PDB file of C-alpha atoms in Angstrom:
ATOM      1  CA  MET A   1    -126.949  63.294 105.455  1.00 55.00           C
ATOM      2  CA  GLY A   2    -126.551  64.443 101.516  1.00 62.00           C
ATOM      3  CA  SER A   3    -126.500  60.651 100.543  1.00 68.00           C
ATOM      4  CA  ASP A   4    -129.934  59.976 102.772  1.00 75.00           C
ATOM      5  CA  LEU A   5    -131.381  63.421 100.840  1.00 76.00           C
ATOM      6  CA  PHE A   6    -130.559  62.052  97.679  1.00 77.00           C
ATOM      7  CA  GLY A   7    -131.888  58.326  98.218  1.00 80.00           C
ATOM      8  CA  SER A   8    -134.955  60.303  99.063  1.00 83.00           C
ATOM      9  CA  LEU A   9    -135.144  62.142  96.416  1.00 83.00           C
ATOM     10  CA  ALA A  10    -134.739  58.818  94.065  1.00 84.00           C
ATOM     11  CA  GLU A  11    -137.150  56.882  95.766  1.00 86.00           C
ATOM     12  CA  SER A  12    -139.584  59.489  95.785  1.00 87.00           C
ATOM     13  CA  THR A  13    -138.870  60.411  91.935  1.00 87.00           C
ATOM     14  CA  CYS A  14    -138.844  56.432  91.041  1.00 89.00           C
ATOM     15  CA  ALA A  15    -142.248  56.181  92.956  1.00 88.00           C
ATOM     16  CA  ALA A  16    -143.867  58.845  91.459  1.00 88.00           C
ATOM     17  CA  LEU A  17    -142.811  57.484  87.735  1.00 89.00           C
ATOM     18  CA  VAL A  18    -143.737  54.314  88.808  1.00 90.00           C
ATOM     19  CA  ILE A  19    -147.156  55.246  89.700  1.00 88.00           C
ATOM     20  CA  SER A  20    -148.056  57.352  87.013  1.00 86.00           C
ATOM     21  CA  THR A  21    -147.899  54.589  84.488  1.00 85.00           C
ATOM     22  CA  GLN A  22    -150.441  53.493  85.951  1.00 84.00           C
ATOM     23  CA  SER A  23    -153.100  55.850  84.432  1.00 84.00           C
ATOM     24  CA  ALA A  24    -154.049  55.670  80.648  1.00 84.00           C
ATOM     25  CA  ALA A  25    -154.589  59.225  80.737  1.00 86.00           C
ATOM     26  CA  ILE A  26    -151.436  60.255  81.838  1.00 86.00           C
ATOM     27  CA  ILE A  27    -149.540  58.114  79.082  1.00 85.00           C
ATOM     28  CA  LYS A  28    -152.317  58.914  76.129  1.00 86.00           C
ATOM     29  CA  ALA A  29    -150.637  62.529  77.077  1.00 84.00           C
ATOM     30  CA  GLY A  30    -147.356  61.621  76.353  1.00 85.00           C
ATOM     31  CA  TRP A  31    -143.667  61.679  77.840  1.00 88.00           C
ATOM     32  CA  ALA A  32    -144.481  65.237  78.901  1.00 87.00           C
ATOM     33  CA  ALA A  33    -146.893  64.148  81.693  1.00 88.00           C
ATOM     34  CA  VAL A  34    -145.165  60.552  82.568  1.00 89.00           C
ATOM     35  CA  LEU A  35    -141.998  62.584  83.246  1.00 90.00           C
ATOM     36  CA  PHE A  36    -143.573  65.598  85.429  1.00 91.00           C
ATOM     37  CA  PRO A  37    -141.622  64.267  88.366  1.00 91.00           C
ATOM     38  CA  LEU A  38    -138.489  64.952  87.124  1.00 91.00           C
ATOM     39  CA  GLU A  39    -139.466  68.148  85.806  1.00 91.00           C
ATOM     40  CA  ILE A  40    -140.653  69.331  89.550  1.00 92.00           C
ATOM     41  CA  THR A  41    -137.095  68.033  90.668  1.00 90.00           C
ATOM     42  CA  ALA A  42    -135.386  69.972  87.232  1.00 90.00           C
ATOM     43  CA  ILE A  43    -137.675  73.126  87.969  1.00 92.00           C
ATOM     44  CA  GLY A  44    -135.918  73.121  91.784  1.00 88.00           C
ATOM     45  CA  ILE A  45    -132.259  72.685  90.171  1.00 88.00           C
ATOM     46  CA  PHE A  46    -133.029  76.098  88.307  1.00 90.00           C
ATOM     47  CA  VAL A  47    -134.790  77.684  90.802  1.00 89.00           C
ATOM     48  CA  SER A  48    -132.045  76.615  94.205  1.00 85.00           C
ATOM     49  CA  ALA A  49    -129.102  77.767  91.119  1.00 84.00           C
ATOM     50  CA  PHE A  50    -130.786  81.365  90.310  1.00 86.00           C
ATOM     51  CA  THR A  51    -131.794  81.922  94.660  1.00 85.00           C
ATOM     52  CA  SER A  52    -128.115  81.446  95.080  1.00 80.00           C
ATOM     53  CA  PHE A  53    -127.270  85.294  93.834  1.00 78.00           C
ATOM     54  CA  LEU A  54    -129.350  85.736  97.061  1.00 74.00           C
ATOM     55  CA  ALA A  55    -125.909  85.696  98.995  1.00 70.00           C
ATOM     56  CA  THR A  56    -123.641  86.172  96.749  1.00 73.00           C
ATOM     57  CA  ASP A  57    -124.728  89.348  94.922  1.00 72.00           C
ATOM     58  CA  LEU A  58    -128.442  90.668  95.575  1.00 71.00           C
ATOM     59  CA  TRP A  59    -127.835  90.609  99.671  1.00 70.00           C
ATOM     60  CA  PRO A  60    -124.216  89.414 100.160  1.00 70.00           C
ATOM     61  CA  VAL A  61    -123.398  88.688 103.988  1.00 69.00           C
ATOM     62  CA  LYS A  62    -121.668  91.580 105.419  1.00 72.00           C
ATOM     63  CA  LYS A  63    -121.400  90.353 109.694  1.00 71.00           C
ATOM     64  CA  GLU A  64    -121.453  87.311 111.155  1.00 66.00           C
ATOM     65  CA  SER A  65    -125.248  87.794 112.416  1.00 68.00           C
ATOM     66  CA  ASP A  66    -126.587  87.720 108.314  1.00 69.00           C
ATOM     67  CA  VAL A  67    -125.353  84.530 107.661  1.00 71.00           C
ATOM     68  CA  GLU A  68    -128.727  82.597 109.492  1.00 74.00           C
ATOM     69  CA  THR A  69    -130.882  85.508 107.830  1.00 77.00           C
ATOM     70  CA  VAL A  70    -129.617  85.451 104.245  1.00 77.00           C
ATOM     71  CA  LEU A  71    -129.973  81.471 104.270  1.00 78.00           C
ATOM     72  CA  LYS A  72    -133.562  81.587 105.506  1.00 82.00           C
ATOM     73  CA  VAL A  73    -134.529  83.880 103.039  1.00 82.00           C
ATOM     74  CA  GLN A  74    -132.824  81.951 100.202  1.00 84.00           C
ATOM     75  CA  LEU A  75    -134.509  79.270 101.327  1.00 85.00           C
ATOM     76  CA  PHE A  76    -138.284  80.568 101.551  1.00 88.00           C
ATOM     77  CA  VAL A  77    -137.343  82.319  97.672  1.00 88.00           C
ATOM     78  CA  ALA A  78    -136.482  79.321  96.319  1.00 88.00           C
ATOM     79  CA  THR A  79    -139.703  77.604  98.174  1.00 90.00           C
ATOM     80  CA  THR A  80    -142.149  80.742  97.145  1.00 91.00           C
ATOM     81  CA  LEU A  81    -140.188  80.363  92.859  1.00 91.00           C
ATOM     82  CA  MET A  82    -140.866  76.717  93.057  1.00 92.00           C
ATOM     83  CA  THR A  83    -144.496  77.411  93.630  1.00 92.00           C
ATOM     84  CA  ALA A  84    -144.963  79.739  91.088  1.00 93.00           C
ATOM     85  CA  PHE A  85    -143.474  77.447  88.388  1.00 93.00           C
ATOM     86  CA  THR A  86    -145.123  74.289  89.473  1.00 92.00           C
ATOM     87  CA  TYR A  87    -148.606  75.517  88.644  1.00 92.00           C
ATOM     88  CA  PRO A  88    -148.232  76.452  84.920  1.00 93.00           C
ATOM     89  CA  LEU A  89    -145.701  73.666  84.679  1.00 92.00           C
ATOM     90  CA  ALA A  90    -148.783  70.655  85.458  1.00 91.00           C
ATOM     91  CA  ASN A  91    -151.424  72.733  83.360  1.00 91.00           C
ATOM     92  CA  ALA A  92    -149.000  72.608  80.463  1.00 91.00           C
ATOM     93  CA  VAL A  93    -148.322  68.776  80.350  1.00 90.00           C
ATOM     94  CA  LEU A  94    -150.622  66.996  82.763  1.00 88.00           C
ATOM     95  CA  PRO A  95    -154.170  65.830  81.361  1.00 88.00           C
ATOM     96  CA  ALA A  96    -156.965  67.960  82.007  1.00 87.00           C
ATOM     97  CA  SER A  97    -157.908  64.555  84.418  1.00 85.00           C
ATOM     98  CA  PHE A  98    -156.826  61.368  84.940  1.00 85.00           C
ATOM     99  CA  ALA A  99    -157.160  58.613  87.339  1.00 83.00           C
ATOM    100  CA  ILE A 100    -154.969  56.996  90.071  1.00 82.00           C
ATOM    101  CA  GLY A 101    -156.269  53.495  90.358  1.00 74.00           C
ATOM    102  CA  ALA A 102    -159.987  52.988  90.700  1.00 73.00           C
ATOM    103  CA  ASP A 103    -160.816  55.279  93.581  1.00 78.00           C
ATOM    104  CA  TYR A 104    -158.932  59.206  92.684  1.00 80.00           C
ATOM    105  CA  VAL A 105    -159.413  61.348  89.841  1.00 84.00           C
ATOM    106  CA  ALA A 106    -156.881  64.046  89.752  1.00 85.00           C
ATOM    107  CA  THR A 107    -156.353  66.761  87.868  1.00 89.00           C
ATOM    108  CA  PRO A 108    -153.359  69.767  86.940  1.00 89.00           C
ATOM    109  CA  LEU A 109    -154.346  71.767  90.517  1.00 92.00           C
ATOM    110  CA  THR A 110    -154.447  68.351  92.869  1.00 92.00           C
ATOM    111  CA  ALA A 111    -151.666  67.532  91.246  1.00 92.00           C
ATOM    112  CA  PHE A 112    -149.680  71.408  91.721  1.00 93.00           C
ATOM    113  CA  ALA A 113    -151.570  71.426  95.637  1.00 93.00           C
ATOM    114  CA  CYS A 114    -149.426  68.141  96.585  1.00 93.00           C
ATOM    115  CA  VAL A 115    -146.268  69.455  95.033  1.00 93.00           C
ATOM    116  CA  SER A 116    -147.276  72.742  97.103  1.00 94.00           C
ATOM    117  CA  VAL A 117    -147.964  71.071 100.764  1.00 94.00           C
ATOM    118  CA  GLY A 118    -144.973  69.441 100.629  1.00 93.00           C
ATOM    119  CA  LEU A 119    -142.368  72.446  99.077  1.00 92.00           C
ATOM    120  CA  TRP A 120    -143.919  74.631 102.143  1.00 94.00           C
ATOM    121  CA  GLY A 121    -143.656  71.716 104.551  1.00 93.00           C
ATOM    122  CA  GLY A 122    -140.136  71.366 104.086  1.00 89.00           C
ATOM    123  CA  CYS A 123    -140.056  74.360 104.456  1.00 90.00           C
ATOM    124  CA  PHE A 124    -141.530  74.928 107.576  1.00 92.00           C
ATOM    125  CA  VAL A 125    -140.201  71.782 108.980  1.00 90.00           C
ATOM    126  CA  GLY A 126    -136.443  73.838 107.854  1.00 86.00           C
ATOM    127  CA  PHE A 127    -137.312  76.716 110.359  1.00 89.00           C
ATOM    128  CA  VAL A 128    -138.293  74.721 112.882  1.00 91.00           C
ATOM    129  CA  THR A 129    -135.298  72.744 112.744  1.00 87.00           C
ATOM    130  CA  GLU A 130    -133.328  75.627 112.735  1.00 85.00           C
ATOM    131  CA  TYR A 131    -134.888  76.977 115.590  1.00 88.00           C
ATOM    132  CA  PHE A 132    -134.286  73.760 117.824  1.00 89.00           C
ATOM    133  CA  THR A 133    -130.491  74.037 116.702  1.00 86.00           C
ATOM    134  CA  SER A 134    -129.007  77.174 116.199  1.00 82.00           C
ATOM    135  CA  HIS A 135    -127.364  78.736 119.106  1.00 81.00           C
ATOM    136  CA  SER A 136    -129.224  81.738 118.183  1.00 80.00           C
ATOM    137  CA  TYR A 137    -132.541  80.759 119.643  1.00 84.00           C
ATOM    138  CA  THR A 138    -133.451  79.613 123.102  1.00 86.00           C
ATOM    139  CA  PRO A 139    -133.588  75.724 122.588  1.00 85.00           C
ATOM    140  CA  VAL A 140    -130.099  75.380 122.588  1.00 86.00           C
ATOM    141  CA  ARG A 141    -129.017  78.201 124.983  1.00 88.00           C
ATOM    142  CA  GLU A 142    -131.088  76.532 128.072  1.00 86.00           C
ATOM    143  CA  VAL A 143    -129.448  73.608 126.963  1.00 86.00           C
ATOM    144  CA  ALA A 144    -126.021  74.866 127.018  1.00 85.00           C
ATOM    145  CA  GLN A 145    -127.531  76.411 130.693  1.00 86.00           C
ATOM    146  CA  ALA A 146    -128.098  72.933 131.813  1.00 82.00           C
ATOM    147  CA  CYS A 147    -124.622  71.786 131.616  1.00 83.00           C
ATOM    148  CA  GLU A 148    -123.500  74.070 134.108  1.00 82.00           C
ATOM    149  CA  THR A 149    -125.172  71.458 136.913  1.00 83.00           C
ATOM    150  CA  GLY A 150    -123.580  68.601 135.689  1.00 80.00           C
ATOM    151  CA  ALA A 151    -124.071  65.765 132.465  1.00 82.00           C
ATOM    152  CA  ALA A 152    -126.935  64.180 134.249  1.00 84.00           C
ATOM    153  CA  THR A 153    -129.080  67.528 133.428  1.00 85.00           C
ATOM    154  CA  ASN A 154    -127.602  67.960 130.045  1.00 84.00           C
ATOM    155  CA  ILE A 155    -128.393  63.976 128.858  1.00 87.00           C
ATOM    156  CA  ILE A 156    -132.133  64.737 130.325  1.00 88.00           C
ATOM    157  CA  TYR A 157    -132.760  68.060 128.978  1.00 87.00           C
ATOM    158  CA  GLY A 158    -131.188  67.185 126.058  1.00 86.00           C
ATOM    159  CA  LEU A 159    -133.249  64.378 125.149  1.00 90.00           C
ATOM    160  CA  ALA A 160    -136.605  66.407 126.420  1.00 89.00           C
ATOM    161  CA  LEU A 161    -135.487  68.678 123.588  1.00 88.00           C
ATOM    162  CA  GLY A 162    -135.163  66.866 120.774  1.00 88.00           C
ATOM    163  CA  TYR A 163    -138.313  64.870 122.230  1.00 91.00           C
ATOM    164  CA  LYS A 164    -140.239  68.189 121.772  1.00 90.00           C
ATOM    165  CA  SER A 165    -138.480  69.021 118.543  1.00 90.00           C
ATOM    166  CA  ALA A 166    -139.997  66.419 116.840  1.00 92.00           C
ATOM    167  CA  ILE A 167    -143.627  67.228 117.385  1.00 93.00           C
ATOM    168  CA  ILE A 168    -143.599  69.994 114.486  1.00 93.00           C
ATOM    169  CA  PRO A 169    -142.307  68.280 111.924  1.00 92.00           C
ATOM    170  CA  ILE A 170    -143.908  65.314 112.099  1.00 94.00           C
ATOM    171  CA  THR A 171    -147.323  66.916 112.014  1.00 95.00           C
ATOM    172  CA  ILE A 172    -146.308  68.921 109.162  1.00 94.00           C
ATOM    173  CA  ILE A 173    -145.487  65.545 107.426  1.00 93.00           C
ATOM    174  CA  SER A 174    -148.660  63.939 108.436  1.00 94.00           C
ATOM    175  CA  ILE A 175    -150.728  66.826 106.926  1.00 94.00           C
ATOM    176  CA  ALA A 176    -148.813  66.746 103.978  1.00 93.00           C
ATOM    177  CA  VAL A 177    -149.339  62.455 103.232  1.00 94.00           C
ATOM    178  CA  TYR A 178    -152.769  63.129 104.340  1.00 94.00           C
ATOM    179  CA  VAL A 179    -153.450  66.238 101.305  1.00 93.00           C
ATOM    180  CA  GLY A 180    -151.687  64.647  99.184  1.00 91.00           C
ATOM    181  CA  PHE A 181    -153.370  61.019  99.696  1.00 92.00           C
ATOM    182  CA  HIS A 182    -156.848  62.383  99.621  1.00 90.00           C
ATOM    183  CA  SER A 183    -156.432  64.588  96.232  1.00 88.00           C
ATOM    184  CA  ALA A 184    -154.735  62.044  94.452  1.00 87.00           C
ATOM    185  CA  GLY A 185    -153.830  59.043  95.794  1.00 87.00           C
ATOM    186  CA  MET A 186    -150.184  57.548  96.366  1.00 89.00           C
ATOM    187  CA  TYR A 187    -149.031  59.429  93.036  1.00 90.00           C
ATOM    188  CA  GLY A 188    -149.903  62.639  95.453  1.00 90.00           C
ATOM    189  CA  VAL A 189    -148.272  61.312  98.131  1.00 92.00           C
ATOM    190  CA  ALA A 190    -145.285  60.378  96.162  1.00 91.00           C
ATOM    191  CA  LEU A 191    -145.463  64.569  95.027  1.00 92.00           C
ATOM    192  CA  ALA A 192    -145.903  65.576  98.360  1.00 93.00           C
ATOM    193  CA  ALA A 193    -142.550  64.047  99.109  1.00 92.00           C
ATOM    194  CA  LEU A 194    -141.175  65.834  95.351  1.00 91.00           C
ATOM    195  CA  GLY A 195    -142.103  68.708  97.202  1.00 90.00           C
ATOM    196  CA  PHE A 196    -140.495  68.568 100.401  1.00 90.00           C
ATOM    197  CA  LEU A 197    -137.301  67.747  98.351  1.00 87.00           C
ATOM    198  CA  GLY A 198    -137.860  70.421  95.634  1.00 83.00           C
ATOM    199  CA  THR A 199    -135.289  72.910  97.037  1.00 83.00           C
ATOM    200  CA  LEU A 200    -132.787  69.912  97.825  1.00 82.00           C
ATOM    201  CA  ALA A 201    -129.982  71.681  96.222  1.00 80.00           C
ATOM    202  CA  THR A 202    -130.705  74.870  98.462  1.00 76.00           C
ATOM    203  CA  CYS A 203    -130.562  72.875 101.730  1.00 73.00           C
ATOM    204  CA  LEU A 204    -127.346  70.920 100.848  1.00 76.00           C
ATOM    205  CA  ALA A 205    -125.454  74.148  99.831  1.00 73.00           C
ATOM    206  CA  ILE A 206    -126.461  75.354 103.303  1.00 69.00           C
ATOM    207  CA  ASP A 207    -126.021  71.954 105.062  1.00 71.00           C
ATOM    208  CA  VAL A 208    -122.230  71.157 103.227  1.00 74.00           C
ATOM    209  CA  TYR A 209    -120.760  74.861 104.339  1.00 71.00           C
ATOM    210  CA  GLY A 210    -120.380  73.544 107.969  1.00 71.00           C
ATOM    211  CA  PRO A 211    -118.347  70.383 106.771  1.00 77.00           C
ATOM    212  CA  ILE A 212    -116.346  72.167 104.112  1.00 79.00           C
ATOM    213  CA  CYS A 213    -115.261  75.126 106.752  1.00 77.00           C
ATOM    214  CA  ASP A 214    -114.489  72.544 109.629  1.00 78.00           C
ATOM    215  CA  ASN A 215    -112.320  70.743 107.414  1.00 83.00           C
ATOM    216  CA  ALA A 216    -110.578  73.814 106.223  1.00 82.00           C
ATOM    217  CA  GLY A 217    -109.651  74.750 110.038  1.00 80.00           C
ATOM    218  CA  GLY A 218    -108.603  71.307 110.692  1.00 81.00           C
ATOM    219  CA  ILE A 219    -105.698  71.902 107.654  1.00 86.00           C
ATOM    220  CA  ALA A 220    -105.011  75.588 108.870  1.00 81.00           C
ATOM    221  CA  GLU A 221    -104.473  73.900 112.304  1.00 81.00           C
ATOM    222  CA  MET A 222    -102.716  70.735 111.398  1.00 84.00           C
ATOM    223  CA  ALA A 223    -100.338  73.531 109.555  1.00 81.00           C
ATOM    224  CA  GLU A 224    -100.059  75.762 112.253  1.00 79.00           C
ATOM    225  CA  LEU A 225    -101.331  78.740 110.938  1.00 79.00           C
ATOM    226  CA  PRO A 226    -102.187  81.890 113.234  1.00 80.00           C
ATOM    227  CA  ALA A 227    -105.329  81.396 115.214  1.00 74.00           C
ATOM    228  CA  GLU A 228    -107.192  83.903 113.340  1.00 70.00           C
ATOM    229  CA  VAL A 229    -107.292  81.942 110.388  1.00 68.00           C
ATOM    230  CA  ARG A 230    -108.865  79.381 111.963  1.00 63.00           C
TER     231      ARG A 230
END
C-alpha cells in the first residue's frame, strides 16, 4: 500500500510539472512557479512532522480508545494547516493569471481551490474508510455478527458492505476531478491529486502502525515471551 501511494504521488507530481511547463506565464514567472507542485508536497512533509507532536506531546494517548481519536485529530489538523499554508504559497509563487492550454485561464485562487478540494476530499475519504473498516463502528460489527450464521452469510454481507463503502469515496473523487478540471483544466486535476496526497506522510505513519505492531507481536510469540507481551 505504501509503495502504491508513493507511486501515485510521483505520478501526480510529474503530471503537474509537465502540464505547468505548457503555460508561458508560469515559465516566465520563474522556477518558483514551475515547482509549485513540489512545494505543495514539501509543505505537506513539514506539516505532517509538526502534527506528529499531537500524538506524542500535546495530546498523548492514555488509553486504548484514545488511539483512533488522536489519529483522526492528527489527520484533520494536518489538512487544516495544509489549507492555510497553500493559499499564501500560491499567491507568492504563481503569476496573477496563467493560461492552461487554449481553454482555461487560471489564477492563484483557482490553483488554491483545486489543492483544497483534494486536501479535504482526501480527509473525508479517510474518515469514511475508517467508519467502514474500524471495529468501533456498526458496519464491521454487523459483518462479525453475520459470521455467526455461516460462511456464506459472511461472504455475501462482506461483499455488499464493500460495494456500499465505495459510494462516498467515488463521489468525493468525482467532485474533486470536476472542480479541478473546470478550474484549471488538467493542471487543476493534477493539483487536486496532489491535494489528496498532501498529507501522505501522516497517512503513511498511521498505516505502518499495524504492520510494525504485528511484526513485533510475531517476534514476541516466536521468542516464547509471556502472553502479556504480545
